[in-house]
Amino acid sequence: MKVQVDSTKCDAYGLCADAAPQVFELDDFGYAAVRNGGVVQDEDKAAAEEAVRACPVQAIRVLED
Ligand code: SF4
């Protein structure tokens, strides 16, 4: 699984990093970036999918399953 954050949509809610801190990190202003180039380890997949659902502005895109 691979994910990407659309920085034009991200509104710094921070819910993705709460749901999947292994996958997303926040900058000093609360905007999200992916860790590890967006590659999600198998054991983090459920958390990443939860982050996708949690984002209030649908800023997280799944590139590969
Ligand atoms: S939950 Fe969505 S809007 Fe909030 S920081 Fe993450 S990507 Fe950005």
XYZ file of N, CA and C and ligand atoms in Angstrom:
203
model
N 0.860 -1.185 0.000
C 0.000 0.000 0.000
C 0.893 1.231 0.000
N 0.441 2.235 -0.756
C 1.185 3.491 -0.800
C 0.191 4.647 -0.709
N 0.541 5.663 0.039
C -0.378 6.787 0.223
C 0.333 8.101 -0.084
N -0.491 9.103 -0.338
C 0.027 10.426 -0.672
C -0.897 11.462 -0.030
N -0.318 12.551 0.429
C -1.135 13.650 0.959
C -1.170 14.762 -0.091
N -2.375 15.182 -0.426
C -2.543 16.317 -1.335
C -2.419 17.593 -0.503
N -1.278 18.244 -0.631
C -1.015 19.405 0.221
C -1.913 20.590 -0.129
N -2.542 20.560 -1.297
C -3.468 21.647 -1.625
C -4.803 21.469 -0.891
N -5.067 20.222 -0.434
C -6.320 19.961 0.291
C -6.119 19.924 1.798
N -4.949 19.459 2.245
C -4.707 19.270 3.678
C -4.956 20.573 4.424
N -5.773 20.468 5.474
C -6.131 21.660 6.241
C -5.626 21.580 7.675
N -4.640 20.730 7.888
C -3.935 20.667 9.179
C -4.812 20.228 10.338
N -5.714 19.282 10.083
C -6.525 18.748 11.175
C -5.733 17.791 12.064
N -4.744 17.137 11.473
C -3.856 16.279 12.259
C -4.405 14.909 12.594
N -5.597 14.596 12.115
C -6.212 13.321 12.477
C -5.476 12.135 11.870
N -4.850 12.340 10.739
C -4.111 11.242 10.099
C -2.942 10.802 10.976
N -2.226 11.757 11.517
C -1.082 11.418 12.363
C -1.535 10.814 13.689
N -2.726 11.169 14.148
C -3.278 10.516 15.344
C -3.592 9.052 15.043
N -4.178 8.816 13.875
C -4.609 7.455 13.524
C -3.428 6.572 13.131
N -2.455 7.150 12.453
C -1.335 6.355 11.937
C -0.028 7.136 12.029
N 0.493 7.294 13.245
C 1.737 8.069 13.397
C 2.935 7.405 12.733
N 2.817 6.105 12.421
C 3.900 5.411 11.725
C 3.954 5.824 10.255
N 2.848 6.377 9.765
C 2.721 6.655 8.330
C 2.759 8.147 8.031
N 2.195 8.948 8.947
C 2.091 10.388 8.703
C 2.793 11.173 9.801
N 3.417 12.255 9.402
C 3.981 13.182 10.376
C 3.452 14.569 10.062
N 3.478 15.431 11.074
C 2.962 16.789 10.904
C 4.109 17.778 10.984
N 4.036 18.818 10.172
C 5.066 19.852 10.285
C 4.706 20.814 11.422
N 5.503 21.839 11.606
C 5.306 22.756 12.731
C 3.950 23.456 12.696
N 3.332 23.476 11.521
C 2.045 24.154 11.377
C 0.877 23.174 11.365
N 1.190 21.883 11.519
C 0.150 20.866 11.584
C -0.208 20.234 10.254
N 0.503 20.601 9.210
C 0.219 20.004 7.903
C 0.918 18.653 7.800
N 0.247 17.729 7.118
C 0.733 16.348 7.085
C 1.701 16.099 5.942
N 2.623 15.178 6.207
C 3.496 14.630 5.168
C 3.593 13.137 5.428
N 3.901 12.387 4.379
C 4.042 10.943 4.555
C 5.462 10.620 4.996
N 5.581 9.600 5.782
C 6.894 9.051 6.129
C 7.249 7.990 5.088
N 8.507 7.672 4.989
C 8.957 6.536 4.183
C 8.464 6.617 2.735
N 8.379 7.835 2.193
C 7.946 7.981 0.803
C 6.521 7.532 0.549
N 5.744 7.394 1.621
C 4.350 6.995 1.473
C 4.139 5.492 1.444
N 5.229 4.737 1.504
C 5.103 3.276 1.504
C 4.648 2.826 2.896
N 3.546 2.073 2.911
C 2.951 1.615 4.177
C 3.310 0.150 4.393
N 3.901 -0.139 5.525
C 4.202 -1.533 5.866
C 2.893 -2.284 6.102
N 2.922 -3.577 5.840
C 1.701 -4.379 5.982
C 1.068 -4.219 7.358
N 1.901 -4.157 8.387
C 1.347 -4.076 9.743
C 0.730 -2.701 10.043
N 0.997 -1.722 9.207
C 0.446 -0.378 9.413
C -0.747 -0.085 8.503
N -1.113 -1.080 7.696
C -2.140 -0.844 6.679
C -3.490 -0.455 7.288
N -3.899 -1.153 8.324
C -5.206 -0.861 8.936
C -5.227 0.561 9.494
N -4.123 0.963 10.112
C -4.049 2.319 10.662
C -4.071 3.353 9.541
N -3.385 3.061 8.450
C -3.379 3.995 7.318
C -4.769 4.137 6.718
N -5.487 3.017 6.621
C -6.847 3.077 6.083
C -7.749 3.874 7.024
N -7.530 3.744 8.315
C -8.285 4.533 9.284
C -7.978 6.025 9.091
N -6.734 6.348 8.825
C -6.352 7.746 8.589
C -7.040 8.303 7.349
N -7.122 7.491 6.303
C -7.809 7.926 5.084
C -9.257 8.271 5.413
N -9.897 7.407 6.209
C -11.302 7.654 6.581
C -11.425 8.864 7.500
N -10.422 9.083 8.350
C -10.513 10.140 9.358
C -10.310 11.536 8.778
N -9.599 11.625 7.693
C -9.282 12.967 7.151
C -10.571 13.670 6.727
N -10.863 14.821 7.340
C -12.145 15.485 7.058
C -12.225 16.108 5.674
N -11.089 16.263 5.010
C -11.121 16.925 3.694
C -10.652 15.996 2.572
N -10.601 14.713 2.864
C -10.200 13.695 1.866
C -8.897 14.065 1.154
N -7.913 14.455 1.961
C -6.632 14.869 1.381
C -5.659 13.712 1.174
N -6.019 12.530 1.673
C -5.101 11.396 1.566
C -5.580 10.471 0.449
N -4.660 10.204 -0.454
C -4.999 9.338 -1.584
C -4.230 8.030 -1.448
N -4.900 6.948 -1.742
C -4.239 5.643 -1.788
C -3.787 5.404 -3.212
N -2.476 5.255 -3.405
C -1.945 5.079 -4.753
C -1.916 3.614 -5.167
N -1.638 2.748 -4.220
C -1.572 1.309 -4.509
C -2.156 0.575 -3.326
N -2.781 -0.564 -3.603
C -3.255 -1.393 -2.486
C -2.201 -2.367 -2.056
S -6.166 14.494 8.527
Fe -6.181 15.315 6.437
S -6.318 17.509 6.702
Fe -5.661 16.663 8.639
S -3.434 16.765 8.621
Fe -4.038 14.756 7.856
S -4.131 14.981 5.632
Fe -4.163 17.012 6.515
